[in-house]
Every structure is written in structure tokens, then in C-alpha cells.
Coordinates of C-alpha atoms in Angstrom, one line a residue:
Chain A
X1 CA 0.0 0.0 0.0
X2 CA 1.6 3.4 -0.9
X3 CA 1.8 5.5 1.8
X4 CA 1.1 9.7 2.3
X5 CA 2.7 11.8 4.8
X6 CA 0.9 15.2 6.3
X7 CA 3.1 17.5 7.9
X8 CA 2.8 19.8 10.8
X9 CA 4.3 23.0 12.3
X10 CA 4.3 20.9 15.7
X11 CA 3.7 18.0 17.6
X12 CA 0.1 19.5 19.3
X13 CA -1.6 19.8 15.8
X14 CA -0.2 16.4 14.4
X15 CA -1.4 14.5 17.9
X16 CA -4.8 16.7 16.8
X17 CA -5.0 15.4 13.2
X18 CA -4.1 11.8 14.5
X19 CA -7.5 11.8 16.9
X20 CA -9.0 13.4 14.1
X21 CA -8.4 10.7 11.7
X22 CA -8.8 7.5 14.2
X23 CA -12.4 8.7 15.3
X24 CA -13.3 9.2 11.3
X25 CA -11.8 5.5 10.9
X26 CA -8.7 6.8 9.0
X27 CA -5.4 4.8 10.2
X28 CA -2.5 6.9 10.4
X29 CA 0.6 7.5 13.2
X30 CA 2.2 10.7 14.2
X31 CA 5.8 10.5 13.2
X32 CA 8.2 13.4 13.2
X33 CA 9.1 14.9 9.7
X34 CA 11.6 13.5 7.5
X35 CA 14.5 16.3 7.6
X36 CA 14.2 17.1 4.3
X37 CA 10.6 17.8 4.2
X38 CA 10.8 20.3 6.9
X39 CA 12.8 23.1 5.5
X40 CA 12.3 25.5 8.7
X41 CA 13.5 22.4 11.0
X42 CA 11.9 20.1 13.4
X43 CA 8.5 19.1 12.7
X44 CA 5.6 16.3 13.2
X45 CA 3.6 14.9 10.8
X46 CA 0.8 12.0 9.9
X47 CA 1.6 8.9 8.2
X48 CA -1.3 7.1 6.0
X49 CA -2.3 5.1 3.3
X50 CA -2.4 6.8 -0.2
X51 CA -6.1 6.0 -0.2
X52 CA -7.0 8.2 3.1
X53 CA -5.2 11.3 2.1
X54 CA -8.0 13.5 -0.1
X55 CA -10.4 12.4 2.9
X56 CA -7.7 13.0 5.8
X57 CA -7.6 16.5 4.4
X58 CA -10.7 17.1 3.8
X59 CA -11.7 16.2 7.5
X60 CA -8.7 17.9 9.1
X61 CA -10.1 21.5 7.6
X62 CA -13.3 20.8 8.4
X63 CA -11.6 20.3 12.3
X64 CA -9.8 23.2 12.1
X65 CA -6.2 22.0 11.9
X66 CA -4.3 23.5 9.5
X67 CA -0.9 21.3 7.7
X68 CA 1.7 22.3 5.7
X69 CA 2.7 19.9 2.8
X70 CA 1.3 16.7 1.8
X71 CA 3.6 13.9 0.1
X72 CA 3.3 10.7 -1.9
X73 CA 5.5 7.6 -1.2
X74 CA 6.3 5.8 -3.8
X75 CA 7.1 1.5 -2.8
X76 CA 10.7 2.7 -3.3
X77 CA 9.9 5.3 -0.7
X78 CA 10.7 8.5 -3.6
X79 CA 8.8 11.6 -2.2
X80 CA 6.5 13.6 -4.5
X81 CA 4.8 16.5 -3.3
X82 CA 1.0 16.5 -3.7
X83 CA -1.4 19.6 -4.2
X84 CA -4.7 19.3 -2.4
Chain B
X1 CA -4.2 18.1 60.7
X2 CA -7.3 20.1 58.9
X3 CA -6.5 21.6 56.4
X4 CA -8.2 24.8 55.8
X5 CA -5.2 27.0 53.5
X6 CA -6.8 26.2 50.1
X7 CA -6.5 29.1 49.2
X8 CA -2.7 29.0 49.1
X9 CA -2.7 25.3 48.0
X10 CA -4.9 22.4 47.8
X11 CA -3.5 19.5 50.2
X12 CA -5.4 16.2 49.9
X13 CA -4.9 15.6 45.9
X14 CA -7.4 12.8 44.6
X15 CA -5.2 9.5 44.6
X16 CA -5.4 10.1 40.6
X17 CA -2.9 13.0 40.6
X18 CA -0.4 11.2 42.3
X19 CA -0.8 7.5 39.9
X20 CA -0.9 10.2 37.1
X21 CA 2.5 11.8 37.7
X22 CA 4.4 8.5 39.2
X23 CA 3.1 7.5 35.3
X24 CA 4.8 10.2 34.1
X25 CA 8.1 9.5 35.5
X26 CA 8.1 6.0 34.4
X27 CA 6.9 6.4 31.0
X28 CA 7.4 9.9 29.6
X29 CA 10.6 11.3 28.2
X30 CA 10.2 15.0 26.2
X31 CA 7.2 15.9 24.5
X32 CA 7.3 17.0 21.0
X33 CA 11.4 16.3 21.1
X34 CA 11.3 12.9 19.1
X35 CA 9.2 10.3 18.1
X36 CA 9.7 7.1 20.2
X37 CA 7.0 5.8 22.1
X38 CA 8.7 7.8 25.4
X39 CA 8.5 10.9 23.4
X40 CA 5.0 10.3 22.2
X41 CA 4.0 9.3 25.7
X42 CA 4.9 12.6 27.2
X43 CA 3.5 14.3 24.0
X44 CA -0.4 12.2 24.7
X45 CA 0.0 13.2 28.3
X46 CA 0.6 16.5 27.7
X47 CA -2.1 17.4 24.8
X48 CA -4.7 15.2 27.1
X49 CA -3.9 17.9 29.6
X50 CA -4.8 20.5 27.2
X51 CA -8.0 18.6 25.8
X52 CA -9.5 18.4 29.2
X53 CA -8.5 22.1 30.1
X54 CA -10.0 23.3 26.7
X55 CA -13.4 21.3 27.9
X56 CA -12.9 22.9 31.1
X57 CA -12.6 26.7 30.2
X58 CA -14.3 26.5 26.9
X59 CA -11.9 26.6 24.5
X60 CA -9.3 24.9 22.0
X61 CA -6.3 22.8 23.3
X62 CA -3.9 25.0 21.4
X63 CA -5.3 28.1 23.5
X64 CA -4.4 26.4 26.7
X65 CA -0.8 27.7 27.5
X66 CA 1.2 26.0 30.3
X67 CA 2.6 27.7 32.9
X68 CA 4.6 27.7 35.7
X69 CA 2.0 29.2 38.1
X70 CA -1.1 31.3 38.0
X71 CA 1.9 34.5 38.4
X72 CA 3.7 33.3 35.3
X73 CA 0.8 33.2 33.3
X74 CA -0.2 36.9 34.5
X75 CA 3.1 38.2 34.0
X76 CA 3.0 36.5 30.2
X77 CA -0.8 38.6 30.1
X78 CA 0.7 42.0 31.8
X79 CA 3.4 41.7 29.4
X80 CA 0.9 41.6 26.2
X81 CA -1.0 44.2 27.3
X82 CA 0.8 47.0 29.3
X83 CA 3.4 49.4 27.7
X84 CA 4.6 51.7 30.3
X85 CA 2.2 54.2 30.9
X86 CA -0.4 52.5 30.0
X87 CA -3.9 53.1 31.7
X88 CA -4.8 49.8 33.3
X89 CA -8.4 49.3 35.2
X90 CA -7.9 47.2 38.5
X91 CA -10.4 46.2 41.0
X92 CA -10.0 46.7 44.6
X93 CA -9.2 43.3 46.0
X94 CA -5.8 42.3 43.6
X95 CA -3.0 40.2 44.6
X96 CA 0.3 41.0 44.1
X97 CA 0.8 39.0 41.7
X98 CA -1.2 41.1 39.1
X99 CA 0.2 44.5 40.8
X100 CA 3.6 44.1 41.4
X101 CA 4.0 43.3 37.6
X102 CA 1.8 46.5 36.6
X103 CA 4.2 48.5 39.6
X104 CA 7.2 47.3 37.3
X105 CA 5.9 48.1 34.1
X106 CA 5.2 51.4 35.4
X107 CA 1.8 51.3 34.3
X108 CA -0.9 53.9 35.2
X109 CA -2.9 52.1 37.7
X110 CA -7.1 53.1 38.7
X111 CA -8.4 51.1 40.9
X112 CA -12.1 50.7 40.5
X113 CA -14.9 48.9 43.3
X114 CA -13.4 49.1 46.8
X115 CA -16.3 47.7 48.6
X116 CA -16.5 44.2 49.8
X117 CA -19.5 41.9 48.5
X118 CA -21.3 44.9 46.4
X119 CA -21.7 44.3 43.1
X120 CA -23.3 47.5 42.0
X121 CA -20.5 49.7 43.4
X122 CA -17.9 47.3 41.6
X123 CA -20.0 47.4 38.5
X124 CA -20.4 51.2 38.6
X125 CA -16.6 52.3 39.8
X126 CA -15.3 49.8 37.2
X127 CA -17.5 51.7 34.3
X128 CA -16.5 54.9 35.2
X129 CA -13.1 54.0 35.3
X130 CA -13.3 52.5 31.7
X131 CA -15.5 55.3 30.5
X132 CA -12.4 57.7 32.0
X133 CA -10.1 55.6 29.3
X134 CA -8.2 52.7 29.6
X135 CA -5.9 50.5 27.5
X136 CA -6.5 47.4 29.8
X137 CA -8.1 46.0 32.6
X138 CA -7.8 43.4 35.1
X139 CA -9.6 41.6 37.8
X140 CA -9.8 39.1 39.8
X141 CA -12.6 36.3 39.5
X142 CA -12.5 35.3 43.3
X143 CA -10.8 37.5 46.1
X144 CA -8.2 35.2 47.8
X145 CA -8.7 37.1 51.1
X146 CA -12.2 37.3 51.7
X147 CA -14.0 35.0 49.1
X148 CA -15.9 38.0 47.4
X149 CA -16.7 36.6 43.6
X150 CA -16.8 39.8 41.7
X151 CA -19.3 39.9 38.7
X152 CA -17.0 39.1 35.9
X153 CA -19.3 38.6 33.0
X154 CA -20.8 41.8 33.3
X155 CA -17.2 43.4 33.7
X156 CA -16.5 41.2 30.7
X157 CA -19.2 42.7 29.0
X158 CA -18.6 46.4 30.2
X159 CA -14.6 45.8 28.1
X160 CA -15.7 44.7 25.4
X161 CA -18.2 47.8 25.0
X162 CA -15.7 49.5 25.5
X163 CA -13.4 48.1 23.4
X164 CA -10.6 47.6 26.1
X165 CA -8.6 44.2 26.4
X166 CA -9.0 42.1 29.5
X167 CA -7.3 39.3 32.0
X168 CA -9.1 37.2 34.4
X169 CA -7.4 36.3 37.3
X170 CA -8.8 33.0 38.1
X171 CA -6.5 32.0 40.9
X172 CA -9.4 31.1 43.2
X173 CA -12.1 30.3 40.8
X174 CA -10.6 28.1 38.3
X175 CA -12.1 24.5 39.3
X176 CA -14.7 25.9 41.6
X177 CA -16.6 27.7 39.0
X178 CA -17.7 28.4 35.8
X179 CA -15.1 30.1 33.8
X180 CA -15.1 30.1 29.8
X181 CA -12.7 31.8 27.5
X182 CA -14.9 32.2 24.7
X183 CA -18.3 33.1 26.6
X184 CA -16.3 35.5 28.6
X185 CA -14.4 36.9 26.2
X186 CA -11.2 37.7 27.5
X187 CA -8.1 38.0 26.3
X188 CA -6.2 36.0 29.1
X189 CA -7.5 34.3 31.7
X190 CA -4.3 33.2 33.8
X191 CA -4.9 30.3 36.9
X192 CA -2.9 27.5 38.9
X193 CA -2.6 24.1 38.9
X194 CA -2.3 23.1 42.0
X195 CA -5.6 25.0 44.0
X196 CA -8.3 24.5 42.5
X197 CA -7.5 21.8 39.6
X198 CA -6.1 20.0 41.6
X199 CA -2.9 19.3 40.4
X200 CA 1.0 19.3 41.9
X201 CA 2.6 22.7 42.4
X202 CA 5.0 24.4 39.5
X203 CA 2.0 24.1 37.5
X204 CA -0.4 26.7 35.8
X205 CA -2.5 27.4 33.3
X206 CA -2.6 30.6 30.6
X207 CA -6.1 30.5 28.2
X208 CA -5.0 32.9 25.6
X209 CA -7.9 34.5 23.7
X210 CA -5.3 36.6 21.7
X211 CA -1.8 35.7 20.5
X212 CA 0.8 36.5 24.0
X213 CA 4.6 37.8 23.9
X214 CA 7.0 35.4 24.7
X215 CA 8.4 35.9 27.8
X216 CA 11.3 33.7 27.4
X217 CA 12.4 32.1 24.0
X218 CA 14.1 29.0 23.5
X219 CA 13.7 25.5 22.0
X220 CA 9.8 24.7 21.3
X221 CA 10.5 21.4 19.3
X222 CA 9.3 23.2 16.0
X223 CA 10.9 25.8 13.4
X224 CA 14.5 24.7 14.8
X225 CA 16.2 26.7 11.9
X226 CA 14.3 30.1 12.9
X227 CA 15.6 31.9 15.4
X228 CA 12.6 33.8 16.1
X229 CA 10.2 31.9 18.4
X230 CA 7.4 29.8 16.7
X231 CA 4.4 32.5 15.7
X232 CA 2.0 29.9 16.7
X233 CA 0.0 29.0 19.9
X234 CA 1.5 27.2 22.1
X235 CA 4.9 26.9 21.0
X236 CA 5.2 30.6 20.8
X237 CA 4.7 30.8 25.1
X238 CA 6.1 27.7 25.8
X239 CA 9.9 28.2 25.3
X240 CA 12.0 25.1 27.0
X241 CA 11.3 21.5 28.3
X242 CA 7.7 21.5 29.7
X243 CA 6.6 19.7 33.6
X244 CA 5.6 16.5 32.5
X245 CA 4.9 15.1 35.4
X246 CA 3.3 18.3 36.7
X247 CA 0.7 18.5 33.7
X248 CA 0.1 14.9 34.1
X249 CA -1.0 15.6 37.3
X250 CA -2.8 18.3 36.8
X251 CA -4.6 16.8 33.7
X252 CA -5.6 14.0 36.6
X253 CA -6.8 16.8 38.6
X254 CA -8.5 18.3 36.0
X255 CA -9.9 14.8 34.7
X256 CA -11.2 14.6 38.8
X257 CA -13.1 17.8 38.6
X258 CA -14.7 17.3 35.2
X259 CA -16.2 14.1 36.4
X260 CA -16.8 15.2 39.7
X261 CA -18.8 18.7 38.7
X262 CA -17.7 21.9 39.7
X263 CA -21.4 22.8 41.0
X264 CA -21.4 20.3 43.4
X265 CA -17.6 21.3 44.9
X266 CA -18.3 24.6 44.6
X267 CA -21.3 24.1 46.9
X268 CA -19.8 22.0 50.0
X269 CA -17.1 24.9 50.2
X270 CA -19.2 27.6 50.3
X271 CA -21.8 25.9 52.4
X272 CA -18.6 25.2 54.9
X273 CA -17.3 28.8 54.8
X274 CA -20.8 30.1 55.5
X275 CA -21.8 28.0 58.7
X276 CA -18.1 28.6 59.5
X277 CA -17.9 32.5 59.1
X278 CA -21.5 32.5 60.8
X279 CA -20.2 31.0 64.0
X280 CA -17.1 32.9 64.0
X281 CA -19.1 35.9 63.7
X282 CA -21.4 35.0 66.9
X283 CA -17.8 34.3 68.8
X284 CA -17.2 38.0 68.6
X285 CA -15.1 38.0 65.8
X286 CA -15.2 40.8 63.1
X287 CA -15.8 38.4 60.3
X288 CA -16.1 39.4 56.6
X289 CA -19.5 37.8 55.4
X290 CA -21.6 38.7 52.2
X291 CA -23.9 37.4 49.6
X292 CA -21.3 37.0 46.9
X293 CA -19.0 34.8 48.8
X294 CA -17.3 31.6 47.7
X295 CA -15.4 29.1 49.8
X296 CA -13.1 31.5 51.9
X297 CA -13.9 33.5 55.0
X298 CA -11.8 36.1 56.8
X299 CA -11.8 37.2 60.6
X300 CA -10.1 39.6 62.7
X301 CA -9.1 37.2 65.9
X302 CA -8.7 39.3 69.0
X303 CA -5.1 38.3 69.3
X304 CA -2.4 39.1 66.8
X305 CA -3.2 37.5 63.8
X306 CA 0.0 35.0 63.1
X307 CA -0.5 34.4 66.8
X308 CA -3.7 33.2 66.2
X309 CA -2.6 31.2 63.3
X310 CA 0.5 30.2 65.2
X311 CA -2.1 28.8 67.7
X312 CA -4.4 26.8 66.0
X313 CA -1.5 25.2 63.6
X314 CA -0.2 23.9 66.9
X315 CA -4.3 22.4 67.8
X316 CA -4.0 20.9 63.9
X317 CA -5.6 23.4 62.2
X318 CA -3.9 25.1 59.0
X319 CA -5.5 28.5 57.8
X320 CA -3.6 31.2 56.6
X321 CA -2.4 34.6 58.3
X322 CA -1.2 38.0 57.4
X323 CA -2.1 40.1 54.1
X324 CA -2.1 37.1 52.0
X325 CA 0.1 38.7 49.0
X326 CA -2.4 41.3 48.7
X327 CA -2.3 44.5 50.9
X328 CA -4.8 46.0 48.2
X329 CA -7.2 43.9 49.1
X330 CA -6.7 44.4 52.7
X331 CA -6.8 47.9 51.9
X332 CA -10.0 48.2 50.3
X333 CA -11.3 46.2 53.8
X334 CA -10.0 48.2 56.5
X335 CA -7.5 45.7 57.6
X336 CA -3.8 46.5 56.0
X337 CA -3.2 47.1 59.8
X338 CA -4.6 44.0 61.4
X339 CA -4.6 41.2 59.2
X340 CA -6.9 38.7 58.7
X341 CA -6.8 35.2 59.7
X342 CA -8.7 33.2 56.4
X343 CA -10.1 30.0 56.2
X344 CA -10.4 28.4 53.1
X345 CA -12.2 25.3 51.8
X346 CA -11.0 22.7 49.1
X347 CA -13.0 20.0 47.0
X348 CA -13.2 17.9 50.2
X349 CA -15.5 20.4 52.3
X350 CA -17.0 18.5 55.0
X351 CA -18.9 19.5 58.0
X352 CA -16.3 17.8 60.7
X353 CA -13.1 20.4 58.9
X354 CA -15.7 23.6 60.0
X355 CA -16.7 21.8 63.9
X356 CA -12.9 20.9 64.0
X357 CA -11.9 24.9 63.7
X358 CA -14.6 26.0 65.7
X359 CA -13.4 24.1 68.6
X360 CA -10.3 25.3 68.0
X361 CA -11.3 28.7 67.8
X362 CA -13.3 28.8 71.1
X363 CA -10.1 27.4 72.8
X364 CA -8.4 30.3 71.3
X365 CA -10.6 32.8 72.9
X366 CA -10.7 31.5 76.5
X367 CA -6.6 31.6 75.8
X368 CA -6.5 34.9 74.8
X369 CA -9.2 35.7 77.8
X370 CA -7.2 34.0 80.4
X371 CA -4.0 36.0 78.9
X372 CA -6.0 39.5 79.2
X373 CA -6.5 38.7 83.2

């Protein structure tokens, strides 16, 4: 399953967006932010199926939580920034 | 011992607060500083904290600032609001913790409703003091001397009609009645952790209803590259490693009141103070009683007050002597002179605390009756 990662200015809105997600049935863990995706430095951010992510986002506005970026992985783990 | 200082501290912490922060210690490493399950322990222990305080107070988890005490949190609010020279509104019965900040700020200070218990001449000084112009205001929720619950919704309202920014000062109130950031208004409502809530000293809350200066920057856990502090609640107050152990206490505490009901606390205390204040007040003692009173009841004992506290800490009974931090307040009662001896009730108000002081208290007057001889 490919995998999407949401990322966060911190760790309270990522824990947010994880409750968010688990009581709308969405499976996803709060991870911190792979270095490179964070360009300001230190960051949290979702992990989830490819599948989840236009709903994920979808619910997370509607909750009020803003996120920065969104990313595709691809099976060899390759990055690709997605626009939402 | 009876414990009877609430209003300094609560004692007797539900057994919750205590499994709650030996939790802590055992399972929690730094919150929002990695992402092992240590770090995402502390992290879940720290946002439940907020989640429960945000259901508390009325507001979202990312409003609910942690603090060091219910004096960080004002200084954090002073600091926002007050340039030097600035006209700031005050009422009567302040603690020192909201004007020694303003004294240092060299703010322009009015202090508006000097009379105990009356909420018309609060109401009216307070609106003529705003009406006069003002760049801020703040006031206390609950008088930590004398009990007196000042009418903070309508001096809510009277700020925002006239446009002027606002702190609560919910040292005494915060877990014993209803306070909510976004009915209210406010822009900060500052309280402890440990009276009230419940929860271990070195905590405190901040409820920011407007974005607050940092009052000391430093690692957040997010925007590491920046050297400006995060712009966002509450990394941008919350500079350094957080209390773990404190918050997870106080979240217990907090988790304790929320099932418990603040109604039905906030009724045993003031039933307690009553019946206590009314017996002291039949003992001869001048005793501060009114209709807006909360769990807390002041006397003048006829002996010196910290000898009268002295005297019944020795008979097991701790209450609280002096000017309590707030010679305003003792000011606006007549009794910067004397003192006051005050009494004041926690969650656990219970008939046997009141008939335990009041045996105590009689003994104290044939003492000081024999002494007089």
C-alpha cells in the first residue's frame, strides 16, 4: 500500500489530526518529519495510506487544523509532493 | 491536621494526581522532542492535559498555555498588554501577583470597586473607570482574602463595549466555578494548577484568547532553523522543556473535577465557609461575610493575627495569616493594619473540617481571655 505523509508545524496539531483521523476511521501514526521535508526544521507529521489522504484532508479543515505539505511515497519510498 | 489553606494550596490531591505523575516519571521522556514511544507518551500526556482544560474553560487545546504558576501566566498577560504608561483598570481586592507586575511596568494604575461583596459599586466604579479611558483592565474572579466573587461577566461585558482588552485572574475560581474563555471573552485568563485543579505545584495554566509575547524564547520542538520563536500558539509561550509530570498531574486533577462537577464542589465549600464565618461571627469575631462569597472567609481574631494562626497550627488546624500577598485587598477592607486570619475550603469540604476549627477557635478565645487577666 503506498503511503502519504501530512506534515505539521508541531507535535500538538499532528497529535490533533491523529485523533481526528482515528475517530473518522482513518489509520494513520504521528511520526516526526523526515529532515528534508521540513525546510524551517523540526517538525511532526501524519503517516497514512495513499487511499485516506484526499479524505484526511478534507476532515482535518473541516476540524480546524491547519498542515503544511502533503507527500506521496512511492514502494521505493521517492517523495512527491502532492497539491490538495 | 485540617487543612483549611486552600487558598494557598490544595492538600489532599485525589489519589489520581499522584498514579498520574508516578506515570509520568516511568513512561514519559520530552514531549514534541522525538518520536519514540517515550517521546509520544509525554506528547499524549501532555495534549490530554490541554484537551481536558480546553473542555474545562471553553476553548481549544492550542489556547491552553502552560505555565509555571497562575503568576507566570499573568506576568505573560501584563506583558501583552501593558506598555509603560499605560492606563490599566484594577479592582479593589488584587493580589500582588497582578500589581507588582503592573508596579514594574510602570503602568498607570485606577483602581475601580473598593467595597466588599457589592456588586453595584464594583460594577459602577469599574464603568467609570473605563469610561475615563483605559488600555487594559484586570480583575480578579475570586478574592483570595475574603471570598468576594466579583461579577466578571458583566465586567467582561462592560470591556468589550468598551473596546478595552481584558485578564481574568482566576487564581481562586478556576475549578470551583464556571469560567469560559470564549463566553467570557477575554483575552487571558491566567490560573494555577495546583488550588483549585487539583494538580502538583509548579503548574499553571494561561487561556490565551489573543496571541501573548514570549516571555522567554528557547527551543519549542518546532521551526529549529528560525531563530525567532514559533508564531503559533502554544509553542510561541512555551519556550523550553515542559513539567511533564506536573501536567500529568494536573490533567488527573482536571480529569477529577470534570467528572466530579464543579457545581457540586463549589457548593460543600461555600456551604462550609458560611456556617463557619456565621459561627465565628457569633464568637465576637469581626468576620467578613456577604452574599457573593465563595469558599473563603476572613476574621479579625482578637489576638495578633499570626499568633492566632500560630495557635491553631499547633491544635492541627492550618488556615492562613497575614495580608495574603495582597495588601490591596486588605486595603480596600480596612485591615492592611490588622490582618486577617482566612479559612479556606477545598473539594473535600466536610462538616467535621468547619466543627474541628470551631473548637479550636473557642479554645483560642478562653486563651486569649485568660492572657487579658
Amino acid at each position: 500500500m503506498r503511503k502519504c505523509i501530512i506534515t505539521f508545524r508541531s507535535v500538538t496539531p499532528a497529535q490533533r489530526a491523529e485523533e481526528v483521523l482515528h475517530r473518522a476511521g482513518v489509520e494513520c501514526v504521528v511520526q516526526r518529519t523526515p529532515k528534508w521535508m521540513e525546510e524551517k526544521g523540526c517538525g511532526y507529521s501524519v503517516r497514512l495510506d495513499r487511499q485516506d489522504v484526499m479524505a484526511a484532508a478534507m476532515l482535518l479543515r473541516q476540524a480546524g487544523i491547519s498542515f503544511k505539505k502533503t507527500y506521496a511515497l512511492s514502494d521505493s519510498g521517492a517523495p512527491e509532493e502532492l497539491r490538495l | 491536621m485540617t487543612y483549611l489553606d486552600n487558598g494557598a494550596t490544595s492538600f489532599h490531591k485525589p489519589e489520581s494526581v499522584m498514579r498520574a505523575m508516578r506515570c509520568a516519571l516511568e513512561n514519559c521522556a520530552n514531549p514534541g522532542r522525538g518520536g519514540y514511544t517515550a517521546a509520544m507518551s509525554a506528547a499524549k500526556t501532555v495534549l490530554r492535559c490541554r484537551e481536558r482544560a480546553g473542555e474545562l474553560f471553553g476553548c481549544a487545546p492550542e489556547q491552553v498555555v502552560f505555565t509555571a504558576n497562575c503568576t507566570h501566566g499573568l506576568n505573560i498577560a501584563i506583558a501583552t498588554l501593558v506598555k509603560p504608561g499605560s492606563r490599566v483598570v484594577i479592582s479593589g481586592f488584587e493580589h500582588n501577583a497582578v500589581t507588582r507586575p503592573l508596579h514594574a511596568r510602570k503602568a498607570k494604575v485606577k483602581v475601580a470597586g473598593r467595597k466588599l461583596f457589592d456588586w453595584e459599586d464594583t460594577l459602577r466604579e469599574f464603568e467609570q473607570a473605563l469610561h475615563s479611558g483605559a488600555d487594559a483592565a484586570i480583575f480578579t474572579h475570586v478574592s483570595n482574602v475574603f471570598g468576594y466573587i466579583l461579577p466578571v461577566e458583566q465586567m467582561a461585558a462592560l470591556c468589550k463595549h468598551y473596546g478595552v482588552p481584558f485578564v481574568i485572574d482566576a487564581a481562586q475560581s478556576a475549578g470551583m466555578l464556571p469560567v469560559n474563555l470564549i463566553e467570557l471573552g477575554a483575552d487571558f485568563i491566567a490560573m494555577p494548577g495546583h488550588k483549585g485543579l487539583l494538580g502538583p505545584q509548579g503548574t499553571g495554566l494561561l487561556l490565551c484568547g489573543r496571541e501573548p509575547v514570549s516571555l522567554i524564547q528557547g527551543g519549542t520542538g518546532s521551526l529549529s532553523a528560525e531563530q525567532d520563536m514559533p508564531d503559533f500558539l502554544p509553542d510561541m509561550a512555551e519556550a523550553g522543556t515542559l513539567n511533564v509530570p506536573g501536567i500529568a498531574g494536573l490533567s488527573a486533577g482536571i480529569g477529577y473535577i470534570l467528572q466530579t462537577g464543579i457545581d457540586g464542589i463549589f457548593r460543600r465549600q461555600q456551604q462550609q465557609a458560611q456556617q463557619c464565618g456565621e459561627a465565628l461571627e457569633k464568637m465576637g469575631f469581626r468576620t467578613f461575610l456577604g452574599e457573593h462569597q465563595g469558599g473563603t472567609v476572613s476574621f479579625v481574631p482578637d489576638m495578633d493575627c499570626e499568633e492566632a494562626a500560630q495557635f491553631l497550627g499547633e491544635k492541627g488546624i492550618a488556615v492562613r495569616a497575614g495580608l495574603h500577598c495582597a495588601p490591596l485587598a486588605h486595603e480596600s477592607a480596612g485591615t492592611l493594619d490588622t490582618g486577617t486570619v482566612r479559612v479556606s475550603f477545598g473539594h473535600d469540604a466536610a462538616p467535621c473540617q468547619t466543627g474541628n476549627f470551631l473548637l479550636q477557635a473557642e479554645k483560642m478565645i478562653a486563651r486569649s481571655q485568660k492572657n487579658s487577666q
